Tab-separated table of C-alpha atoms in Angstrom:
chain	number	residue	atom	x	y	z
L	246	MET	CA	-47.445	-73.102	17.881
L	247	LEU	CA	-47.733	-76.459	16.364
L	248	ASN	CA	-50.335	-75.126	13.681
L	249	SER	CA	-47.503	-72.224	12.467
L	250	ARG	CA	-45.047	-75.221	12.097
L	251	LEU	CA	-47.460	-77.578	10.138
L	252	LEU	CA	-48.163	-74.371	8.243
L	253	LYS	CA	-44.130	-73.774	7.219
L	254	THR	CA	-43.939	-77.501	6.708
L	255	LYS	CA	-46.729	-77.130	4.004
L	256	LEU	CA	-44.890	-74.550	2.668
L	257	GLY	CA	-41.531	-76.116	2.523
L	258	LEU	CA	-42.919	-79.084	0.593
L	259	THR	CA	-44.256	-76.965	-1.756
L	260	THR	CA	-41.329	-75.300	-2.510
L	261	ALA	CA	-39.711	-78.689	-2.907
L	262	VAL	CA	-42.286	-80.100	-5.402
L	263	LEU	CA	-41.786	-76.955	-7.142
L	264	ALA	CA	-37.668	-77.244	-6.925
L	265	LEU	CA	-38.083	-80.493	-8.151
L	266	SER	CA	-40.213	-79.961	-10.918
L	267	ALA	CA	-38.327	-76.716	-11.896
L	268	GLY	CA	-35.399	-79.387	-13.702
L	269	PHE	CA	-37.874	-80.716	-15.977
L	270	ALA	CA	-40.436	-78.114	-16.978
L	271	PRO	CA	-38.972	-78.067	-20.226
L	272	MET	CA	-39.407	-81.958	-20.525
L	273	ALA	CA	-42.782	-83.535	-22.241
L	274	ALA	CA	-42.449	-86.085	-19.588
L	275	ALA	CA	-41.908	-83.868	-16.679
L	276	SER	CA	-45.073	-84.461	-14.546
L	277	SER	CA	-44.819	-88.318	-15.186
L	278	ASN	CA	-41.058	-88.880	-13.453
L	279	PRO	CA	-41.803	-91.528	-11.097
L	280	ASP	CA	-38.904	-90.476	-8.892
L	281	LEU	CA	-40.228	-87.168	-8.216
L	282	GLU	CA	-43.864	-88.152	-7.987
L	283	ALA	CA	-42.730	-91.151	-5.316
L	284	ARG	CA	-41.361	-88.251	-3.209
L	285	ILE	CA	-44.263	-85.671	-3.080
L	286	ALA	CA	-46.739	-88.627	-2.688
L	287	ALA	CA	-44.566	-89.428	0.355
L	288	LEU	CA	-44.322	-86.587	1.957
L	289	GLU	CA	-48.086	-85.484	1.461
L	290	ALA	CA	-48.859	-88.817	2.941
L	291	MET	CA	-47.243	-87.924	6.064
L	292	ILE	CA	-48.409	-84.329	6.620
L	293	ALA	CA	-52.281	-86.110	6.094
L	294	GLU	CA	-51.308	-88.907	8.663
L	295	LEU	CA	-50.263	-86.164	11.063
L	296	ARG	CA	-53.401	-84.112	10.697
L	297	GLN	CA	-55.425	-86.748	11.558
L	298	GLU	CA	-53.358	-87.608	14.631
L	299	VAL	CA	-53.978	-84.109	16.000
L	300	ALA	CA	-57.667	-84.180	15.298
L	301	ALA	CA	-58.287	-87.423	16.850
L	302	GLY	CA	-55.963	-86.454	19.730
L	303	GLN	CA	-54.107	-89.348	19.288
L	304	ALA	CA	-50.402	-87.841	19.697
L	305	THR	CA	-48.994	-85.666	22.600
L	306	ASP	CA	-47.161	-82.449	21.611
L	307	ALA	CA	-43.823	-83.904	22.010
L	308	VAL	CA	-44.615	-86.746	19.470
L	309	GLN	CA	-46.073	-84.233	17.124
L	310	VAL	CA	-43.555	-81.860	17.138
L	311	GLU	CA	-40.827	-84.998	16.446
L	312	ARG	CA	-43.269	-85.961	13.291
L	313	VAL	CA	-43.063	-82.201	12.131
L	314	GLU	CA	-39.531	-82.360	12.441
L	315	GLN	CA	-38.993	-85.650	10.446
L	316	ILE	CA	-41.182	-84.072	7.927
L	317	GLU	CA	-39.095	-80.793	7.873
L	318	ALA	CA	-36.222	-83.106	7.277
L	319	ARG	CA	-37.463	-84.856	4.101
L	320	VAL	CA	-38.818	-81.532	2.836
L	321	ALA	CA	-35.255	-79.996	3.202
L	322	ALA	CA	-33.526	-83.099	1.492
L	323	ALA	CA	-36.200	-83.239	-1.387
L	324	ALA	CA	-35.683	-79.648	-2.337
L	325	ALA	CA	-31.316	-80.176	-1.883
L	326	VAL	CA	-31.821	-82.843	-4.988
L	327	PRO	CA	-30.434	-80.919	-8.263
L	328	ALA	CA	-33.054	-79.682	-10.691
L	329	SER	CA	-31.750	-82.318	-13.242
L	330	ALA	CA	-32.064	-85.213	-10.945
L	331	GLY	CA	-33.553	-88.066	-13.094
L	332	GLU	CA	-31.892	-86.412	-16.248
L	333	SER	CA	-28.805	-86.661	-17.971
L	334	GLY	CA	-26.665	-83.762	-19.017
L	335	PHE	CA	-27.699	-79.882	-18.566
L	336	MET	CA	-29.914	-77.557	-19.861
L	337	ALA	CA	-28.391	-74.267	-22.413
L	338	GLY	CA	-31.641	-72.785	-23.029
L	339	ASN	CA	-34.624	-74.843	-23.744
L	340	THR	CA	-31.945	-77.439	-25.197
L	341	ARG	CA	-30.753	-80.237	-23.416
L	342	ILE	CA	-27.341	-80.876	-23.749
L	343	THR	CA	-25.437	-84.356	-23.073
L	344	MET	CA	-21.726	-85.662	-23.419
L	345	GLY	CA	-20.822	-89.289	-23.398
L	346	GLY	CA	-17.598	-91.323	-25.087
L	347	PHE	CA	-14.851	-93.594	-24.090
L	348	VAL	CA	-11.148	-93.286	-22.957
L	349	ASP	CA	-9.885	-96.570	-25.004
L	350	ALA	CA	-5.789	-97.436	-24.580
L	351	ASP	CA	-4.826	-99.955	-26.893
L	352	TYR	CA	-1.441	-102.334	-27.295
L	353	HIS	CA	-1.186	-103.819	-30.749
L	354	VAL	CA	1.288	-106.493	-31.665
L	355	THR	CA	1.571	-107.103	-35.458
L	356	GLU	CA	3.482	-108.794	-37.607
L	357	LEU	CA	3.819	-108.679	-41.567
L	358	SER	CA	5.202	-111.043	-43.943
L	359	ASP	CA	5.939	-108.479	-46.843
L	360	GLY	CA	7.304	-105.382	-45.509
L	361	ASP	CA	5.810	-102.651	-42.904
L	362	PHE	CA	3.102	-100.199	-42.314
L	363	ALA	CA	3.848	-96.320	-42.795
L	364	PRO	CA	4.892	-94.591	-39.376
L	365	THR	CA	1.691	-92.654	-39.236
L	366	SER	CA	-0.614	-95.124	-41.253
L	367	ILE	CA	-3.882	-95.338	-39.928
L	368	ALA	CA	-3.488	-99.422	-40.402
L	369	ARG	CA	-1.533	-99.262	-37.338
L	370	ASP	CA	-4.348	-98.600	-35.232
L	371	PHE	CA	-6.674	-101.073	-36.224
L	372	TYR	CA	-7.206	-103.662	-39.522
L	373	ILE	CA	-7.281	-102.586	-43.029
L	374	PRO	CA	-7.522	-105.347	-45.404
L	375	GLY	CA	-6.285	-103.540	-48.187
L	376	ALA	CA	-3.586	-102.108	-46.803
L	377	THR	CA	-1.453	-105.264	-46.100
L	378	PRO	CA	1.619	-105.004	-47.838
L	379	ILE	CA	2.635	-107.210	-50.426
L	380	GLY	CA	5.855	-107.765	-52.133
L	381	GLY	CA	8.322	-106.542	-50.171
L	382	SER	CA	11.372	-107.675	-48.516
L	383	GLY	CA	10.040	-111.065	-47.884
L	384	ASP	CA	11.197	-110.985	-44.256
L	385	SER	CA	8.961	-110.775	-41.119
L	386	ARG	CA	8.714	-107.563	-39.939
L	387	VAL	CA	6.559	-106.960	-36.380
L	388	ASP	CA	5.951	-104.203	-34.902
L	389	ASN	CA	4.391	-102.977	-31.701
L	390	ASP	CA	2.161	-100.005	-31.201
L	391	PHE	CA	0.799	-98.165	-28.272
L	392	THR	CA	-2.239	-95.866	-28.738
L	393	ALA	CA	-4.939	-94.316	-27.360
L	394	LYS	CA	-6.059	-92.799	-30.686
L	395	GLY	CA	-9.517	-94.621	-30.470
L	396	THR	CA	-10.367	-92.660	-27.727
L	397	ARG	CA	-14.064	-90.930	-28.550
L	398	PHE	CA	-16.141	-88.609	-27.135
L	399	PHE	CA	-19.970	-86.920	-28.645
L	400	PHE	CA	-22.270	-84.362	-27.816
L	401	ALA	CA	-26.223	-84.782	-27.927
L	402	THR	CA	-28.538	-82.255	-28.296
L	403	SER	CA	-32.443	-82.495	-27.806
L	404	THR	CA	-34.892	-79.064	-28.259
L	405	PRO	CA	-38.224	-79.074	-27.985
L	406	THR	CA	-40.841	-77.799	-30.594
L	407	ASP	CA	-44.610	-78.126	-31.099
L	408	ASN	CA	-43.810	-80.749	-33.802
L	409	GLY	CA	-41.903	-82.731	-31.663
L	410	ASP	CA	-38.009	-82.429	-30.317
L	411	ILE	CA	-35.069	-81.402	-32.558
L	412	ARG	CA	-32.331	-84.040	-31.669
L	413	GLY	CA	-28.113	-83.608	-32.794
L	414	ARG	CA	-25.247	-85.327	-32.440
L	415	LEU	CA	-21.805	-84.635	-32.916
L	416	GLU	CA	-18.758	-87.363	-32.439
L	417	PHE	CA	-14.959	-87.205	-32.891
L	418	ASP	CA	-12.011	-89.851	-32.157
L	419	PHE	CA	-8.207	-89.459	-32.968
L	420	LEU	CA	-7.936	-92.170	-35.475
L	421	GLY	CA	-6.542	-91.084	-38.615
L	422	SER	CA	-5.266	-87.723	-37.421
L	423	PRO	CA	-2.900	-85.710	-39.627
L	424	GLY	CA	-1.182	-83.850	-37.191
L	425	GLY	CA	0.686	-85.763	-34.346
L	426	ASN	CA	3.770	-88.132	-33.996
L	427	GLU	CA	5.314	-90.246	-31.315
L	428	ARG	CA	8.381	-88.260	-30.406
L	429	VAL	CA	7.652	-86.604	-27.586
L	430	SER	CA	3.919	-85.745	-27.169
L	431	ASN	CA	1.657	-87.857	-29.375
L	432	SER	CA	-0.256	-84.889	-29.908
L	433	TYR	CA	-3.271	-85.884	-32.037
L	434	ASN	CA	-5.877	-83.749	-33.956
L	435	PRO	CA	-9.540	-84.651	-33.438
L	436	ARG	CA	-11.357	-86.425	-36.218
L	437	LEU	CA	-15.229	-86.027	-37.109
L	438	ARG	CA	-17.043	-89.363	-36.557
L	439	ALA	CA	-20.897	-87.872	-36.637
L	440	ALA	CA	-22.630	-84.687	-37.554
L	441	TRP	CA	-26.165	-85.114	-37.647
L	442	LEU	CA	-29.819	-83.380	-36.691
L	443	GLN	CA	-32.768	-85.476	-36.622
L	444	TYR	CA	-35.827	-83.588	-37.216
L	445	GLY	CA	-39.440	-85.978	-37.460
L	446	ASN	CA	-38.658	-88.737	-39.711
L	447	TRP	CA	-35.653	-86.779	-41.399
L	448	ARG	CA	-31.735	-86.950	-40.360
L	449	MET	CA	-29.270	-84.863	-42.200
L	450	GLY	CA	-25.303	-84.793	-41.629
L	451	GLN	CA	-22.994	-87.300	-41.695
L	452	ASP	CA	-23.492	-90.769	-40.192
L	453	TRP	CA	-23.552	-93.882	-40.695
L	454	SER	CA	-24.395	-95.259	-44.373
L	455	THR	CA	-28.452	-96.117	-44.417
L	456	PHE	CA	-26.601	-99.723	-46.467
L	457	GLN	CA	-24.549	-100.663	-42.871
L	458	ASN	CA	-26.312	-102.602	-40.777
L	459	THR	CA	-23.811	-101.348	-37.316
L	460	GLY	CA	-25.991	-104.215	-35.247
L	461	ALA	CA	-23.951	-106.516	-37.020
L	462	ILE	CA	-20.306	-105.529	-36.208
L	463	PRO	CA	-18.676	-107.905	-34.337
L	464	GLU	CA	-17.650	-107.094	-30.643
L	465	SER	CA	-13.495	-106.384	-30.461
L	466	ALA	CA	-10.879	-105.376	-28.399
L	467	SER	CA	-9.330	-103.272	-31.518
L	468	PHE	CA	-11.278	-100.635	-33.016
L	469	LEU	CA	-12.217	-102.868	-35.562
L	470	VAL	CA	-12.454	-106.622	-36.739
L	471	ALA	CA	-13.691	-108.756	-39.713
L	472	SER	CA	-13.938	-105.407	-42.062
L	473	ASP	CA	-12.670	-107.476	-45.074
L	474	GLY	CA	-16.275	-108.362	-46.319
L	475	MET	CA	-18.149	-106.030	-44.161
L	476	VAL	CA	-20.319	-102.795	-45.252
L	477	PHE	CA	-18.465	-99.975	-43.679
L	478	VAL	CA	-19.392	-96.293	-44.461
L	479	ARG	CA	-19.747	-93.003	-42.464
L	480	GLN	CA	-20.676	-89.903	-45.120
L	481	ALA	CA	-22.715	-86.949	-45.343
L	482	GLN	CA	-26.495	-88.122	-46.374
L	483	LEU	CA	-30.355	-86.812	-46.274
L	484	ARG	CA	-32.275	-90.058	-44.378
L	485	TYR	CA	-36.063	-90.344	-44.005
L	486	THR	CA	-37.503	-92.797	-41.895
L	487	SER	CA	-41.374	-94.585	-42.086
L	488	GLY	CA	-41.571	-97.651	-39.762
L	489	ASN	CA	-39.629	-100.177	-40.967
L	490	TRP	CA	-38.272	-98.439	-44.205
L	491	GLN	CA	-35.553	-96.020	-44.901
L	492	VAL	CA	-34.554	-94.403	-48.083
L	493	ALA	CA	-31.472	-92.275	-48.221
L	494	LEU	CA	-29.268	-89.949	-50.589
L	495	GLU	CA	-25.732	-90.148	-49.858
L	496	ASN	CA	-22.418	-88.795	-50.703
L	497	PRO	CA	-21.591	-90.504	-54.301
L	498	ASP	CA	-17.383	-90.642	-54.426
L	499	THR	CA	-16.537	-92.713	-56.983
L	500	THR	CA	-12.925	-94.520	-56.298
L	501	ILE	CA	-11.327	-95.537	-59.688
L	502	THR	CA	-8.598	-97.979	-60.774
L	503	PRO	CA	-6.325	-96.854	-63.910
L	504	PHE	CA	-5.957	-98.708	-66.490
L	505	GLY	CA	-3.447	-100.809	-66.224
L	506	GLY	CA	-3.490	-100.400	-62.580
L	507	GLY	CA	-1.753	-98.158	-60.212
L	508	ALA	CA	-2.213	-95.769	-57.513
L	509	ARG	CA	-6.448	-95.261	-56.699
L	510	ILE	CA	-7.870	-91.807	-58.477
L	511	ASP	CA	-10.592	-90.235	-57.054
L	512	GLY	CA	-13.288	-89.923	-59.583
L	513	GLY	CA	-14.938	-86.832	-57.864
L	514	ASP	CA	-18.767	-87.133	-56.485
L	515	GLY	CA	-20.617	-86.512	-59.604
L	516	ALA	CA	-24.178	-84.832	-60.349
L	517	ILE	CA	-26.168	-87.548	-58.274
L	518	PRO	CA	-26.372	-89.021	-55.166
L	519	ASP	CA	-25.882	-92.782	-53.919
L	520	LEU	CA	-29.527	-94.156	-53.286
L	521	VAL	CA	-30.278	-96.817	-50.288
L	522	VAL	CA	-33.290	-98.151	-49.609
L	523	ARG	CA	-33.301	-100.361	-46.768
L	524	TYR	CA	-35.587	-102.489	-44.760
L	525	ASN	CA	-35.462	-103.557	-40.996
L	526	GLN	CA	-37.101	-105.829	-38.768
L	527	SER	CA	-36.734	-106.622	-34.993
L	528	GLY	CA	-37.810	-109.030	-32.435
L	529	ASP	CA	-37.507	-111.380	-29.752
L	530	PHE	CA	-34.971	-113.166	-32.243
L	531	GLY	CA	-32.596	-110.237	-32.688
L	532	SER	CA	-32.789	-108.008	-35.485
L	533	PHE	CA	-32.189	-108.186	-39.644
L	534	SER	CA	-32.000	-105.617	-42.565
L	535	ILE	CA	-31.967	-105.602	-46.444
L	536	ALA	CA	-30.604	-102.853	-48.333
L	537	GLY	CA	-30.206	-101.923	-52.043
L	538	LEU	CA	-27.763	-99.610	-53.188
L	539	ALA	CA	-27.524	-97.665	-56.782
L	540	ARG	CA	-24.563	-95.310	-57.892
L	541	ASN	CA	-23.844	-93.339	-60.729
L	542	LEU	CA	-20.332	-93.991	-60.770
L	543	THR	CA	-18.325	-91.218	-63.137
L	544	TYR	CA	-14.857	-89.849	-63.731
L	545	GLU	CA	-13.749	-86.375	-65.535
L	546	GLY	CA	-10.036	-86.354	-66.527
L	547	GLY	CA	-7.963	-86.218	-69.194
L	548	ALA	CA	-9.021	-88.821	-71.934
L	549	THR	CA	-11.728	-90.423	-69.509
L	550	ASP	CA	-14.967	-88.654	-69.299
L	551	ASP	CA	-17.457	-91.406	-68.592
L	552	SER	CA	-19.983	-92.919	-66.164
L	553	THR	CA	-21.409	-95.884	-65.353
L	554	PHE	CA	-24.016	-97.673	-62.899
L	555	GLY	CA	-23.234	-99.487	-59.921
L	556	TRP	CA	-25.309	-101.161	-57.726
L	557	GLY	CA	-25.406	-103.621	-54.625
L	558	LEU	CA	-27.677	-105.464	-52.102
L	559	SER	CA	-26.896	-106.861	-48.692
L	560	ALA	CA	-28.759	-108.702	-45.816
L	561	SER	CA	-27.373	-108.599	-42.479
L	562	GLY	CA	-28.484	-108.763	-38.691
L	563	ARG	CA	-27.936	-110.133	-35.560
L	564	ILE	CA	-29.663	-113.541	-34.195
L	565	ASN	CA	-30.414	-114.024	-30.371
L	566	LEU	CA	-28.911	-117.200	-28.604
L	567	GLY	CA	-29.901	-116.741	-25.314
L	568	GLU	CA	-28.764	-115.490	-22.213
L	569	GLY	CA	-26.372	-112.616	-23.513
L	570	SER	CA	-25.098	-114.344	-26.968
L	571	ASP	CA	-25.501	-113.863	-30.212
L	572	LEU	CA	-24.568	-114.775	-33.926
L	573	ARG	CA	-23.938	-111.846	-36.484
L	574	PHE	CA	-23.466	-111.959	-39.464
L	575	SER	CA	-23.398	-109.723	-43.320
L	576	LEU	CA	-23.594	-111.185	-46.919
L	577	SER	CA	-23.145	-108.608	-49.526
L	578	GLY	CA	-22.570	-108.268	-53.675
L	579	GLY	CA	-22.988	-106.344	-56.720
L	580	GLU	CA	-21.369	-104.205	-59.423
L	581	GLY	CA	-18.935	-101.231	-58.520
L	582	MET	CA	-20.092	-101.738	-54.408
L	583	GLY	CA	-16.149	-99.938	-54.071
L	584	ARG	CA	-15.186	-97.881	-50.983
L	585	TYR	CA	-18.783	-99.143	-49.372
L	586	ILE	CA	-16.996	-102.589	-48.508
L	587	GLY	CA	-14.057	-103.776	-46.774
L	588	LEU	CA	-12.827	-100.382	-46.282
L	589	ASN	CA	-12.302	-99.548	-49.980
L	590	ALA	CA	-10.442	-102.564	-50.810
L	591	ALA	CA	-11.912	-102.594	-54.066
L	592	ASN	CA	-12.811	-99.853	-56.025
L	593	GLY	CA	-15.913	-98.861	-57.719
L	594	ALA	CA	-14.884	-98.962	-61.139
L	595	VAL	CA	-12.073	-99.364	-63.656
L	596	MET	CA	-10.990	-97.046	-66.710
L	597	ASP	CA	-11.069	-99.003	-70.039
L	598	GLY	CA	-8.563	-97.353	-71.815
L	599	ASN	CA	-11.014	-96.004	-74.666
L	600	GLY	CA	-12.616	-92.749	-72.686
L	601	GLY	CA	-14.792	-95.061	-70.282
L	602	ILE	CA	-15.305	-96.999	-67.089
L	603	GLU	CA	-16.548	-100.074	-66.090
L	604	ALA	CA	-18.093	-101.157	-62.986
L	605	ILE	CA	-15.636	-103.640	-60.427
L	606	PRO	CA	-17.856	-106.801	-59.265
L	607	SER	CA	-17.387	-107.937	-55.474
L	608	PHE	CA	-19.027	-110.110	-53.006
L	609	GLY	CA	-18.578	-110.257	-49.420
L	610	GLY	CA	-19.781	-111.032	-46.061
L	611	LEU	CA	-19.064	-111.902	-42.429
L	612	VAL	CA	-19.718	-114.268	-39.624
L	613	ALA	CA	-19.006	-113.825	-35.608
L	614	LEU	CA	-20.071	-115.738	-32.507
L	615	ARG	CA	-20.525	-113.924	-29.044
L	616	GLN	CA	-20.388	-116.393	-26.473
L	617	ASP	CA	-21.489	-115.282	-22.877
L	618	LEU	CA	-19.568	-116.885	-20.306
L	619	GLY	CA	-21.224	-114.885	-17.180
L	620	GLU	CA	-19.942	-112.773	-14.800
L	621	GLY	CA	-19.038	-109.981	-17.436
L	622	ARG	CA	-16.798	-112.326	-19.556
L	623	ARG	CA	-17.424	-113.232	-22.996
L	624	PHE	CA	-15.644	-114.683	-26.152
L	625	ASN	CA	-15.805	-113.668	-29.720
L	626	VAL	CA	-14.878	-115.675	-32.326
L	627	GLY	CA	-15.554	-114.803	-36.035
L	628	TYR	CA	-14.551	-115.179	-40.006
L	629	SER	CA	-14.363	-112.367	-42.971
L	630	HIS	CA	-14.274	-112.726	-46.552
L	631	LEU	CA	-14.251	-110.268	-49.464
L	632	GLU	CA	-13.843	-111.494	-53.600
L	633	ILE	CA	-13.367	-108.861	-55.778
L	634	ASP	CA	-13.914	-110.253	-59.853
L	635	ASN	CA	-11.275	-107.980	-61.904
L	636	ASP	CA	-11.194	-107.867	-65.397
L	637	VAL	CA	-7.395	-108.295	-65.537
L	638	ALA	CA	-6.796	-106.704	-69.227
L	639	LEU	CA	-8.026	-103.763	-67.660
L	640	SER	CA	-6.922	-103.653	-63.866
L	641	GLY	CA	-3.444	-105.072	-63.961
L	642	SER	CA	-2.188	-108.255	-62.386
L	643	ALA	CA	-1.300	-105.995	-59.597
L	644	ALA	CA	-5.063	-105.470	-58.161
L	645	THR	CA	-6.664	-107.041	-54.746
L	646	ALA	CA	-7.940	-110.012	-56.013
L	647	SER	CA	-9.385	-111.113	-52.526
L	648	VAL	CA	-9.129	-110.207	-48.344
L	649	TYR	CA	-9.886	-112.178	-45.402
L	650	SER	CA	-9.368	-112.299	-42.196
L	651	GLY	CA	-10.071	-114.549	-39.028
L	652	PHE	CA	-10.334	-113.273	-35.427
L	653	ALA	CA	-10.955	-114.557	-31.578
L	654	ASN	CA	-11.162	-112.190	-28.526
L	655	TYR	CA	-11.696	-112.561	-25.021
L	656	MET	CA	-13.470	-109.576	-23.448
L	657	VAL	CA	-14.430	-109.012	-19.363
L	658	THR	CA	-16.218	-106.414	-17.898
L	659	LEU	CA	-13.850	-105.432	-14.663
L	660	ALA	CA	-16.158	-102.799	-13.423
L	661	PRO	CA	-19.340	-100.630	-14.362
L	662	GLY	CA	-18.199	-98.835	-17.845
L	663	ILE	CA	-14.367	-100.937	-18.036
L	664	THR	CA	-13.875	-103.444	-20.277
L	665	ALA	CA	-10.315	-105.652	-20.916
L	666	GLY	CA	-9.776	-107.347	-23.568
L	667	ALA	CA	-7.144	-109.942	-25.749
L	668	GLU	CA	-7.497	-110.325	-29.644
L	669	LEU	CA	-5.877	-112.217	-31.812
L	670	LEU	CA	-6.585	-111.614	-35.369
L	671	ILE	CA	-5.048	-113.209	-38.494
L	672	GLY	CA	-5.516	-112.085	-42.096
L	673	GLU	CA	-4.074	-112.260	-45.822
L	674	ARG	CA	-4.855	-110.082	-48.931
L	675	GLU	CA	-3.960	-111.636	-52.527
L	676	LEU	CA	-3.111	-109.925	-55.909
L	677	GLU	CA	-5.154	-111.323	-59.356
L	678	SER	CA	-1.021	-112.180	-60.068
L	679	GLY	CA	-1.160	-114.922	-57.170
L	680	ALA	CA	1.029	-112.670	-55.111
L	681	SER	CA	0.313	-112.614	-51.360
L	682	GLY	CA	1.010	-111.037	-47.736
L	683	THR	CA	-0.360	-111.703	-44.385
L	684	ILE	CA	-1.328	-110.185	-40.943
L	685	SER	CA	-0.825	-111.318	-37.513
L	686	ARG	CA	-2.126	-108.713	-34.756
L	687	ALA	CA	-2.275	-109.337	-31.081
L	688	THR	CA	-4.061	-106.657	-29.226
L	689	PHE	CA	-4.492	-105.977	-25.963
L	690	SER	CA	-7.420	-102.956	-24.540
L	691	THR	CA	-8.925	-101.412	-21.803
L	692	LYS	CA	-11.721	-99.272	-22.279
L	693	TYR	CA	-13.506	-97.073	-19.882
L	694	THR	CA	-16.710	-95.719	-21.098
L	695	PHE	CA	-18.118	-92.743	-19.739
């Protein structure tokens, strides 16, 4: 009877092992899963030890039965573990799909010196330097905005092939939604953030521009701070990565200032993509990137049909200061960078009045300190600035000449995945005429990351 139970236990062990292994069969690293191997080894050791005791006559029938029951219980527990244990997401055919994101609730108190934001303006949700009003009533205006539009979710995929995994990502939030209002339901449409696939060294689709270093973005209680001198762009591209080097062809859309000033004109995409070349280096010190941008700025419309060359250089990174603290920085300059920096506070080119366009020079950067205070608490402080060298004879005196801001925030992790923060931002936008407007904003936020 005892031998029969031992045989059943061994069969149960085999079943448990197969059940555990089945969840990892599509994965190349299945056989190296440490948790699976530990469970199997422990069960095999128990059976081997019991066999030795039985053969040596060192265990009574009662003890043997008790040991077999213990093994059977272990086998049952092992078999009950879900097939995907140790791996996130779920399988759809031979593709593993994972989902994540965060729920973000923000409360903004904003004071503007020269006007107000439109009721549906995205500038109500986060700091956009070029949107700060100038030349309004001259009376200070205070607005309160409650919003959850920063909430974000994504789907990521991984499909194994003979030549390596194909990876993909689809990401949404609700900022800048053209739908919804605050009257009753606050129903907002999802906004596409990222949609790309990666195969080998190639990435195709919409992603952060290769000209941007996301590691230099300061931590914020809002969606974004220090954007004045920050390179910040997501767009469609084709990127090749080899070691520390990256080369990309990206969306070439040109933004243009009309001759004499006025509302921004979209010059279109032209025939030549923007070219970005970037070098990355990382180590115990932190990370560092140098990037170059080459653009063919174009416009066709009315009496203007012309193109001109634009370029930009950027150096950015994060320096580790130890114990969770770091210094983040970015420095960029060029002619025709336009929408790549300062959330399009400056355009890429200006019309010259003779049927041509000229690239607009700009120079900016940011620096931010993150100081870890222990126990999930940290303090961030930073400054960001962008200078635009307009030819006033072409752009007019109403063109933005500079934008800058400073911020400070206190962030605390309340529980795993839950962060609360309070932040103060003060910024200013100045025109070529010398007129200016200021923004002061206090933000209180809670975020649950899953």
